Coordinates of C-alpha atoms and ligand atoms in Angstrom, one line a residue:
X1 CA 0.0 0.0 0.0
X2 CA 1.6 3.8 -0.9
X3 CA 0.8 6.4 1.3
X4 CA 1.2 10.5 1.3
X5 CA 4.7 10.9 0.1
X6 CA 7.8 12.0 2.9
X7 CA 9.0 15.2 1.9
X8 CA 12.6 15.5 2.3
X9 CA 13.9 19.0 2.1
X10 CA 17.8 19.7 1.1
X11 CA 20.2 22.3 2.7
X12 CA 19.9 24.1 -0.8
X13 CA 16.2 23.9 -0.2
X14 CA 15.3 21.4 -2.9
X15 CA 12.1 19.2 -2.2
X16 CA 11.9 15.9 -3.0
X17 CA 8.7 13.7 -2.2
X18 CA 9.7 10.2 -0.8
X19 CA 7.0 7.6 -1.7
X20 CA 5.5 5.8 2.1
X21 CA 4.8 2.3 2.3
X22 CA 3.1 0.3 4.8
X23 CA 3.1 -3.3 5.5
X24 CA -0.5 -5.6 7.2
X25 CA 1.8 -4.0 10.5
X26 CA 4.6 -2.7 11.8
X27 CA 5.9 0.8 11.3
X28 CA 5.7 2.5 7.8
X29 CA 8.9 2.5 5.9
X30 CA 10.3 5.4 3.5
X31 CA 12.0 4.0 0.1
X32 CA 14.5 5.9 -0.7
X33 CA 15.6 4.2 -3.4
X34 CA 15.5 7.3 -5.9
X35 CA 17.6 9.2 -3.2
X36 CA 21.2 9.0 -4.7
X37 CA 19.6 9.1 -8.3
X38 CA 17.6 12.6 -7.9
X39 CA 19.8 13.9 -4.9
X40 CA 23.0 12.7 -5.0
X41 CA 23.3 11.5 -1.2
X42 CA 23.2 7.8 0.0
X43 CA 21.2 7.5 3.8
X44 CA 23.9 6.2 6.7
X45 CA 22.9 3.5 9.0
X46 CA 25.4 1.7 10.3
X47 CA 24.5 -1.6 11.7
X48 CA 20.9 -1.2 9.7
X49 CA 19.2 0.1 13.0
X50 CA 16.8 2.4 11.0
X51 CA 16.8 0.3 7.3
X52 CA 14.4 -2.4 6.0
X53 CA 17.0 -4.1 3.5
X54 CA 13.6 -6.2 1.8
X55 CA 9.5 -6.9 1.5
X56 CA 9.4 -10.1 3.1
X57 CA 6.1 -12.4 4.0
X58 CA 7.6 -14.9 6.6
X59 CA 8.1 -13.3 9.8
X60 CA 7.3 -10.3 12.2
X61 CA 8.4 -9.0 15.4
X62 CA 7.2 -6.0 17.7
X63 CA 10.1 -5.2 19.7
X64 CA 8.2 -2.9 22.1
X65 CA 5.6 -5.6 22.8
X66 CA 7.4 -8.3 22.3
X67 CA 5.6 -10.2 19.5
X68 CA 7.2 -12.7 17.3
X69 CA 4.8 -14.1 14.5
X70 CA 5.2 -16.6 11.8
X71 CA 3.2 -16.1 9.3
X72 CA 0.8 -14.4 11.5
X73 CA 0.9 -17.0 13.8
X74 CA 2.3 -16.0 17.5
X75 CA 5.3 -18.2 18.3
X76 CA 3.3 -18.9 21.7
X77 CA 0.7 -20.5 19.8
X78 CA 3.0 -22.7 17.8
X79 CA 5.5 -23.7 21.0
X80 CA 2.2 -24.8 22.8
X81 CA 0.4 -26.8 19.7
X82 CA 3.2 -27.5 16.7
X83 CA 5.9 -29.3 15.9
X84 CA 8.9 -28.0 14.5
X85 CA 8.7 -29.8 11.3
X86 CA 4.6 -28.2 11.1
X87 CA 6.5 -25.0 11.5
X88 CA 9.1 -25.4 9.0
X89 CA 6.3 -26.3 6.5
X90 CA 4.6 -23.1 7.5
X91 CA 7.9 -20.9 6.8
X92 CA 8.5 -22.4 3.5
X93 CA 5.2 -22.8 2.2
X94 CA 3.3 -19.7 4.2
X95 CA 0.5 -21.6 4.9
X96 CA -0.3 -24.4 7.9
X97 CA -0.5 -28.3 6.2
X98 CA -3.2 -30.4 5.9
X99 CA -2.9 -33.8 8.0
X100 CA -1.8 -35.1 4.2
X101 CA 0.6 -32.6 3.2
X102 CA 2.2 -32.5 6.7
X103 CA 2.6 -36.9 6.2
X104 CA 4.2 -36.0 3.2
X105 CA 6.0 -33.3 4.1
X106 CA 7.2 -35.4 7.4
X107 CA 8.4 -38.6 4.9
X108 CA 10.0 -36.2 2.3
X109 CA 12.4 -34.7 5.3
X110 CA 13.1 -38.5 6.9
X111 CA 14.3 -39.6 3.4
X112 CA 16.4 -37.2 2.8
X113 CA 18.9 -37.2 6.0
X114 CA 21.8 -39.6 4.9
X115 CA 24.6 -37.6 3.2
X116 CA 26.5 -38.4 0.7
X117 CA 29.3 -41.0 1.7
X118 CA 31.9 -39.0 0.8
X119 CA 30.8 -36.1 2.8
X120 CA 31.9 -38.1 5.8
X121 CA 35.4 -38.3 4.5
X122 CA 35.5 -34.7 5.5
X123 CA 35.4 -35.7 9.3
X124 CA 38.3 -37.5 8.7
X125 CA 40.4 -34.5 7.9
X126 CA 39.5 -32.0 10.7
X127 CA 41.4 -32.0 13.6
X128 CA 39.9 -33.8 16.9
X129 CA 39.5 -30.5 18.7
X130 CA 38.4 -28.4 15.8
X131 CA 35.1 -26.6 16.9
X132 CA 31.6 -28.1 15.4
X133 CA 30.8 -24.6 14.2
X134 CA 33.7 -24.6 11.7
X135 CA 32.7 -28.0 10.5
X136 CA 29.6 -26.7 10.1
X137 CA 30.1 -24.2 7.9
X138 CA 32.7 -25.8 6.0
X139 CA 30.3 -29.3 5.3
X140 CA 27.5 -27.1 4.3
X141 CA 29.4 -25.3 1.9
X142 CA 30.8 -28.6 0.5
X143 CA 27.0 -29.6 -0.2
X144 CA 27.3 -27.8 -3.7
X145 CA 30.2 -29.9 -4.7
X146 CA 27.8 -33.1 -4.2
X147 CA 24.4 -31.7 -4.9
X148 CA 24.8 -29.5 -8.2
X149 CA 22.4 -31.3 -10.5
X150 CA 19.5 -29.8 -8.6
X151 CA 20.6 -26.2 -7.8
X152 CA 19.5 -24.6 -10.6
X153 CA 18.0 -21.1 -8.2
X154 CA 15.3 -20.3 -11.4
X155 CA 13.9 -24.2 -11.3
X156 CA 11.2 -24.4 -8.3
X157 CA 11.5 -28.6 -8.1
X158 CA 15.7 -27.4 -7.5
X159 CA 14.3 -24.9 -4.4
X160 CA 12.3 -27.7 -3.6
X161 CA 15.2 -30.2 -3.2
X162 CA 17.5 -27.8 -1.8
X163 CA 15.1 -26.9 0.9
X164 CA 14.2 -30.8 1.7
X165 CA 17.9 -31.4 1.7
X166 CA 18.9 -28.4 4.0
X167 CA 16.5 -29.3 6.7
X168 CA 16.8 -32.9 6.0
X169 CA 20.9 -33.0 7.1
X170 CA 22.0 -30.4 9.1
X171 CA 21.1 -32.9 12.0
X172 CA 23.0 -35.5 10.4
X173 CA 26.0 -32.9 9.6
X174 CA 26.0 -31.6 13.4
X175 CA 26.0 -35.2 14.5
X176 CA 29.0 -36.6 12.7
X177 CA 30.7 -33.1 13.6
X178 CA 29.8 -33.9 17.7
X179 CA 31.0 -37.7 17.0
X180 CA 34.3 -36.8 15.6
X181 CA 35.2 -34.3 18.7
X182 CA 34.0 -36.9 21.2
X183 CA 35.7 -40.0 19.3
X184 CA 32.8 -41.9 18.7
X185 CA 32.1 -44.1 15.5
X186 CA 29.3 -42.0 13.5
X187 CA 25.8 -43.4 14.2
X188 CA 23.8 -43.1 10.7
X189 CA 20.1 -41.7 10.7
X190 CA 17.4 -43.6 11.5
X191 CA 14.4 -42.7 9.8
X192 CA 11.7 -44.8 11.6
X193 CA 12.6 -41.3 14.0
X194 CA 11.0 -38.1 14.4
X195 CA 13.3 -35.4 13.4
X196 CA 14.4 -34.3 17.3
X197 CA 14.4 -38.1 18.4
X198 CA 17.2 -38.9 15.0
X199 CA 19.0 -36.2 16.2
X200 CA 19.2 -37.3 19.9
X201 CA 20.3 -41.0 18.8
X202 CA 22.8 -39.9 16.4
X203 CA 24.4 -37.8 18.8
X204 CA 24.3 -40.1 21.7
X205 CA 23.5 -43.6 20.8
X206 CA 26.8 -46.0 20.1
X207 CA 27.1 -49.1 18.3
X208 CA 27.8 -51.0 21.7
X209 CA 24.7 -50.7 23.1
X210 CA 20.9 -49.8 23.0
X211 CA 20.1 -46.3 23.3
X212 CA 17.0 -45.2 25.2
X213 CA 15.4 -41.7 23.7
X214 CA 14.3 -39.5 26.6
X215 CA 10.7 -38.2 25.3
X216 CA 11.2 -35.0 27.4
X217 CA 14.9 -34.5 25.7
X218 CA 13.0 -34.9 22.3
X219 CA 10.2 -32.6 23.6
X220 CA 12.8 -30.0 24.6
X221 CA 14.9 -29.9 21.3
X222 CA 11.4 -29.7 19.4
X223 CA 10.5 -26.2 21.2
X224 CA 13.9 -24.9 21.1
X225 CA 13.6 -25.7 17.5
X226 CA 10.8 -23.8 16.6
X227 CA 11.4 -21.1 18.8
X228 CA 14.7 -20.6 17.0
X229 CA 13.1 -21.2 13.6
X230 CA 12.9 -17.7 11.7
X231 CA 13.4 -14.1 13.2
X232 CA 13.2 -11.6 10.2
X233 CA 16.3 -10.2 8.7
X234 CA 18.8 -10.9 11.8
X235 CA 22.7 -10.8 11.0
X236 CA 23.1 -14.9 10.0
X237 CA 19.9 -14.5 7.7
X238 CA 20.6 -11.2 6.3
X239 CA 23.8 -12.5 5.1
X240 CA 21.8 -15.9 3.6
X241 CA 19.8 -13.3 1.8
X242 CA 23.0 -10.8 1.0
X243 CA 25.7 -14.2 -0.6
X244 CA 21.9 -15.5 -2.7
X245 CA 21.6 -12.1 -3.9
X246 CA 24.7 -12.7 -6.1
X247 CA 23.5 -15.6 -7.8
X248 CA 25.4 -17.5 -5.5
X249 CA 24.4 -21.4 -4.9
X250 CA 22.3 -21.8 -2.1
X251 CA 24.5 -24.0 -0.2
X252 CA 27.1 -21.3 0.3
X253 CA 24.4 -18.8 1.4
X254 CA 23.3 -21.2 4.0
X255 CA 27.3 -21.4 4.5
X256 CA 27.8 -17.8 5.2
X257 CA 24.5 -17.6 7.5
X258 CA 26.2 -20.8 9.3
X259 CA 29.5 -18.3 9.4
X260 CA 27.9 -14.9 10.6
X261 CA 25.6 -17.3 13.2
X262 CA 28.7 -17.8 15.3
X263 CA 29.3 -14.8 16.4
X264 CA 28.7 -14.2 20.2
X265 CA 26.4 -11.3 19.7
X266 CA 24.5 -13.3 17.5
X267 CA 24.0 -17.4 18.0
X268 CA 27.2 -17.7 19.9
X269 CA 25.8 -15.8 22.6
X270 CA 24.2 -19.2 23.5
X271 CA 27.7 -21.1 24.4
X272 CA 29.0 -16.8 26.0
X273 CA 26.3 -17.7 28.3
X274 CA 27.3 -20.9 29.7
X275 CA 31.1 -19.8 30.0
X276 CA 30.0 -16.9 31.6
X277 CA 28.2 -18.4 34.5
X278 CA 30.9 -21.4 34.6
X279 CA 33.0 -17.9 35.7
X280 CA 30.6 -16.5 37.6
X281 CA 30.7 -19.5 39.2
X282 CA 28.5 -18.6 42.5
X283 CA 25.9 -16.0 43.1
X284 CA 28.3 -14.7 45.7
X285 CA 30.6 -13.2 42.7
X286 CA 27.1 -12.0 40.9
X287 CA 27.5 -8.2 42.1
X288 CA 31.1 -8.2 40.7
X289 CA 29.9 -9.4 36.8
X290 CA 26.8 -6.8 37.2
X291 CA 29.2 -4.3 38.1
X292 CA 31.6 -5.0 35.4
X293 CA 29.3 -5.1 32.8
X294 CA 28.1 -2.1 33.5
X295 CA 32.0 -0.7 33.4
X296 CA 32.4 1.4 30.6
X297 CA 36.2 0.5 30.1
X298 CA 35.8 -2.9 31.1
X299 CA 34.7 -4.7 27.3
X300 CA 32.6 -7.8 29.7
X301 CA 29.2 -7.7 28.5
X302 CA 26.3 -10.2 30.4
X303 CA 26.0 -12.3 28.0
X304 CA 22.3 -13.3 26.8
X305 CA 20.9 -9.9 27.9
X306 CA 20.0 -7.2 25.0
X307 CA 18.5 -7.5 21.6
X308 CA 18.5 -4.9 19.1
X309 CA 14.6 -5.1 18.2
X310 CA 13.5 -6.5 21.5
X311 CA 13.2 -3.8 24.5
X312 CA 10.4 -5.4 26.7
X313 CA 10.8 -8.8 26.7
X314 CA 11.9 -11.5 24.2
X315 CA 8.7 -13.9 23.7
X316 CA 11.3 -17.0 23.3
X317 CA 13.2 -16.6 26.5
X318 CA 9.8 -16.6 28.6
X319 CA 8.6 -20.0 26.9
X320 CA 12.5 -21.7 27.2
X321 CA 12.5 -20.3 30.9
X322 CA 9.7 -22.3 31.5
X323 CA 11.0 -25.4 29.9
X324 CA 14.3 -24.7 31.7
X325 CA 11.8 -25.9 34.8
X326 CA 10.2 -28.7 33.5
X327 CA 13.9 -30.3 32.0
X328 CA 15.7 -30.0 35.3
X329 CA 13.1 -31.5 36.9
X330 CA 12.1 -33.9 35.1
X331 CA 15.6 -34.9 33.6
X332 CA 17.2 -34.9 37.1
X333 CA 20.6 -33.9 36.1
X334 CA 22.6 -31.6 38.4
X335 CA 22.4 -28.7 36.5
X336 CA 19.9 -27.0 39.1
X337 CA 22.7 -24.7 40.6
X338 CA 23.4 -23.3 37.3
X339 CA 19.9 -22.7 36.3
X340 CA 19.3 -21.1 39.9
X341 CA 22.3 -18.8 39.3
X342 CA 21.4 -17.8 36.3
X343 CA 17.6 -16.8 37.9
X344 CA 19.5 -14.9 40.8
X345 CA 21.7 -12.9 37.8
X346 CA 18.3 -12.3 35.5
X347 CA 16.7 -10.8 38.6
X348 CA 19.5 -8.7 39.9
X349 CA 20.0 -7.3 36.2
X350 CA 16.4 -7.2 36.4
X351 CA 15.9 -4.4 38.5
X352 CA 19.3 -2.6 38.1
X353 CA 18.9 0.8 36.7
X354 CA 21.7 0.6 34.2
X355 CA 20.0 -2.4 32.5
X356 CA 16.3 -1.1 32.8
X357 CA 17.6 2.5 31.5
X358 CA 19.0 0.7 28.3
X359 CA 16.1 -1.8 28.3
X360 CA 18.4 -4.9 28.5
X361 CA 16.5 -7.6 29.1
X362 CA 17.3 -12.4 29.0
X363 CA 17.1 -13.1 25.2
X364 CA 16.6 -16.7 24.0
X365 CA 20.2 -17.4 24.2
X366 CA 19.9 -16.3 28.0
X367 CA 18.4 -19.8 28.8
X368 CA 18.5 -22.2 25.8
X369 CA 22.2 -23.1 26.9
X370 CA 20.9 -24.4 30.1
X371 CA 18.5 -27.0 28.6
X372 CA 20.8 -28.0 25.9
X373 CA 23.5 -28.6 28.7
X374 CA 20.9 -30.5 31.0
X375 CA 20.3 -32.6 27.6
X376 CA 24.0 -33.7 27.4
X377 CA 25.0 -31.1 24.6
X378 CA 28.2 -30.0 25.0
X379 CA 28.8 -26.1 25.2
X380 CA 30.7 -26.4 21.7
X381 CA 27.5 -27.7 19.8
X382 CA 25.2 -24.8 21.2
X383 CA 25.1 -22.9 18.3
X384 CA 25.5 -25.9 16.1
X385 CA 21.7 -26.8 17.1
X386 CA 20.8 -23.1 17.2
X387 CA 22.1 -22.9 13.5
X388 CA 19.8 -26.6 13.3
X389 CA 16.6 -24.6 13.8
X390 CA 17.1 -21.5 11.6
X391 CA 18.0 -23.6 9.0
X392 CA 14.9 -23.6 7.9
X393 CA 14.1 -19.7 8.0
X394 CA 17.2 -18.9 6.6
X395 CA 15.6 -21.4 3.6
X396 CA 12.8 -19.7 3.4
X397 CA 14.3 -16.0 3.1
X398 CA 16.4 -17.2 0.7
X399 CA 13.0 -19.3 -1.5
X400 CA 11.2 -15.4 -0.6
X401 CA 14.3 -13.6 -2.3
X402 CA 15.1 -15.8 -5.6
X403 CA 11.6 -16.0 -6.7
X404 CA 11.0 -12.0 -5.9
X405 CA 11.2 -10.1 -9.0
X406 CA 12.7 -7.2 -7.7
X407 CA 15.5 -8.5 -6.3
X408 CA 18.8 -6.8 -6.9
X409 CA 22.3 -7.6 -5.4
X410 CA 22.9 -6.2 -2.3
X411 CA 25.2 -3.7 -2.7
X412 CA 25.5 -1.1 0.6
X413 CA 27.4 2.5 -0.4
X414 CA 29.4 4.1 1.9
X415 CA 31.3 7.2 3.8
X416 CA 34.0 7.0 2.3
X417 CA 36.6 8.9 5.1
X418 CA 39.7 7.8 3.6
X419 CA 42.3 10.3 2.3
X420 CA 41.7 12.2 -0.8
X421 CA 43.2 11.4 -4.4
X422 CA 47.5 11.9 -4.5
X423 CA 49.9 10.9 -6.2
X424 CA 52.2 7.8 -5.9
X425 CA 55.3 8.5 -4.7
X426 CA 58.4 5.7 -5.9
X427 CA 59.7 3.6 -3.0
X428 CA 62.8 5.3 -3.0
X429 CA 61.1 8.5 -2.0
X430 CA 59.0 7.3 0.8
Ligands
LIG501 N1 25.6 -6.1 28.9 C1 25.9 -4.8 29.2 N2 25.6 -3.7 28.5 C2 25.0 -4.0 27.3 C3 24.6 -5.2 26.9 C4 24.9 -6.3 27.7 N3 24.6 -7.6 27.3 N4 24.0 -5.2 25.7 C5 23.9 -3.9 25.4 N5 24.5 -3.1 26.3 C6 24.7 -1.7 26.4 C7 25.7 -1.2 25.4 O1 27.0 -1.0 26.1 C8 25.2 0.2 25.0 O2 25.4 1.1 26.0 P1 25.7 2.7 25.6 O3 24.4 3.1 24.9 O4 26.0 3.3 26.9 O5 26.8 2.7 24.7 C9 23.6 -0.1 24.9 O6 23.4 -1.1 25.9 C10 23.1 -0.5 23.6 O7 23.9 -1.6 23.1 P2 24.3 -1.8 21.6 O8 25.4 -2.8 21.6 O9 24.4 -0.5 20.9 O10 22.9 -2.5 21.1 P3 22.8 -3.4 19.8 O11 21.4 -3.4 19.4 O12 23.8 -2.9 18.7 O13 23.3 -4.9 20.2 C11 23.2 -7.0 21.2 C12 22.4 -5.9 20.6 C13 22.3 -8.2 21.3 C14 24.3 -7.4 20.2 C15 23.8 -6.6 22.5 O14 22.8 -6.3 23.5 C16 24.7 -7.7 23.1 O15 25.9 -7.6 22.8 N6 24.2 -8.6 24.0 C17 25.0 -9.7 24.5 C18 25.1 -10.8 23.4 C19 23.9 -11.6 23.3 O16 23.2 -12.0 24.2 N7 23.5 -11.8 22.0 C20 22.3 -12.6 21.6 C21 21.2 -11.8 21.0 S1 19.7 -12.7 20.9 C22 20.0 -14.1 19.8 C23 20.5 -13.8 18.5 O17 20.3 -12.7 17.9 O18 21.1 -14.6 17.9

């Protein structure tokens, strides 16, 4: 929908009329596409705090009120009635699935989860410590050099396979990168499993002996899953969307989301969070880490506190705080201390007037490393399952922007503040 134009006016007093748009909700955004064309001036927002970079369909969040929507469809909702793989229909295909189309859906995704064989010879050449996340990356990436004859970005039945493929074996890619830093023999899929109950037994069953699935463990993984599904046009899917833009194959889009995921203000914040309270250690020391990370000079930040859109509350970190409950109690394990530190650190943060001024408040990564550790997950394969679940948005963004006509590379501009033209000057001279 266009609205009354934003008039812009010029130091030199030139008008020009911006055309308004508005989405179903949300703010109003200003293109300002013509800008540089008509004015010769490029708009400066660094880290995008003010810029939407695309029209998108799939997601939408109210930072103020904390609403996060798929589809239309409140994450609440979906935590408390769907399934992950429901919801990774829903993000791909925009609409909920008929008891058919979710059985198909369901089988399509269980077939699919066995890689190539060579693939796994790229275990073999990592080092025993190297960290899942780099394998990651580095395996997903490799996926174009087995999978070419279907990437073909203009053919839908290609988008199709490619997005059956990515959701398919990521679990199966995370496992073999868990087995090779533990030492274990690789445990192939099993697709008589649901999708959280294959991952569980490739991570932790062995050929020795039976492996029991813990429903709950399942249960957990599913909602962290979802929750972690799509969040609009965050840093790891903004960069899916920026590497497709070029025509690039998907697999290295994915790659590059896998890549920008890892960093702790993003999806490593998740494995920040559990080193932070293994240093914080006891609530006794909790005043000292507040205190710091509210030190200018000191660069400690509490880790799992802030979002850039979110300044009430993040909807996903009050449904994982809840299942952060229901695991430790159920599970048993003796992770309790850790989860009641972390409760004593959210509530003194909580009502400190440094984090309620800047409207700091737990994020999803504030808690999920708690239940993944309760689960058995080692802190090194946090992200790797965080990267698991937005899989599939980062999919779906990138579906959204091949098949939208007006997409263009992504090409930022810049202030440029480096010096001036001069001349070169010979070696000798210098
Ligand atoms: N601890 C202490 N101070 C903080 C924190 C924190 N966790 N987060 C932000 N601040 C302060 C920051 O110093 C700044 O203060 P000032 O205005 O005085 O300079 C102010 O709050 C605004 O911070 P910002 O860095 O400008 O905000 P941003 O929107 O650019 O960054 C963030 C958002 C999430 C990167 C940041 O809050 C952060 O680093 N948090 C810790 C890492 C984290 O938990 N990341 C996970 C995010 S949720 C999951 C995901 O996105 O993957």
């Amino acid at each position: 929908m266009t609205k009354e134009a934003f008039r812009l006016t010029s130091p030199s007093g030139v008008e020009l009329d911006l055309p308004v748009r508005s989405g179903t909700v949300g703010p109003d955004v200003i293109d300002v596409g013509k800008l540089y064309k008509e004015q010769r001036v490029f708009t400066y927002d660094p880290g995008f705090v003010s810029t939407g970079s695309c029209e998108s369909d799939i997601t939408y969040i109210d930072g103020e009120e904390g609403i996060l929507m798929y589809r239309g469809y409140p994450v609440e909702q979906l935590a408390a009635h769907s399934s992950f793989i429901e919801v990774s229909y829903l993000l791909l295909h925009g609409e909920l699935p008929t008891a058919a189309e979710l059985e198909k859906f369901d089988h399509t995704i269980r077939t699919h989860t066995m890689l190539n064989e060579g693939m796994l010879n790229f275990f073999k050449g990592f080092r025993y410590d190297a960290h899942p996340m780099a394998m990651l990356s580095a395996v997903v990436g490799s996926m174009s050099a087995y999978y070419h004859s279907e990437m073909d970005a203009s053919n839908p039945d290609h988008r199709d396979i490619f997005a059956h493929r990515i959701l398919a074996k990521m679990p199966t890619i995370a496992a073999a990168a868990y087995k090779l830093t533990s030492g274990q023999p690789f445990m192939y899929p099993q697709n008589d499993l649901n999708y959280c109950e294959n991952l569980l037994q490739m991570l932790f069953s062995v050929p020795a002996e039976p492996y029991e699935i813990d429903p709950i463990a399942a249960e957990a993984l599913d909602l962290l899953f979802i929750l972690h599904a799509d969040h609009e046009q965050n840093c790891s899917t903004s960069t899916v969307r920026m590497a497709g833009s070029s025509g690039a194959n998907p697999y290295s889009a994915i790659a590059a989301g896998v890549s920008a995921l890892w960093g702790p203000a993003h999806g490593g914040a998740n494995e920040a969070v559990l080193n932070m309270l293994n240093e914080i250690g006891d609530k006794s020391q909790i005043k000292k880490y507040v205190a710091k990370a509210k030190d200018k000079v000191d660069p400690f930040r509490l880790m799992g506190f802030g979002h850039r859109v979110y300044k009430n509350f993040d909807p996903r970190a009050t449904i994982i705080r809840e299942m952060c409950h229901k695991v430790l109690a159920q599970l048993g394990r003796d992770d309790t201390p850790m989860f009641d530190l972390a409760l004593e650190l959210e509530q003194m943060a909580l009502k400190d007037d440094y984090f309620v001024e800047k409207k700091l408040y737990p994020n999803v990564d504030f808690y999920s490393g708690i239940i993944y550790r309760a689960l058995g997950i080692p802190t090194s394969m946090f992200t790797v399952m965080f990267a698991i679940g937005r899989s599939v948005g980062w999919t779906a963004h990138w579906r959204e922007m091949i098949a939208d006509p007006s997409t263009r590379i992504a090409r930022p501009r810049q202030l440029y503040t480096g010096p001036p033209q001069r001349d070169y000057i010979a070696i000798e001279k210098r």
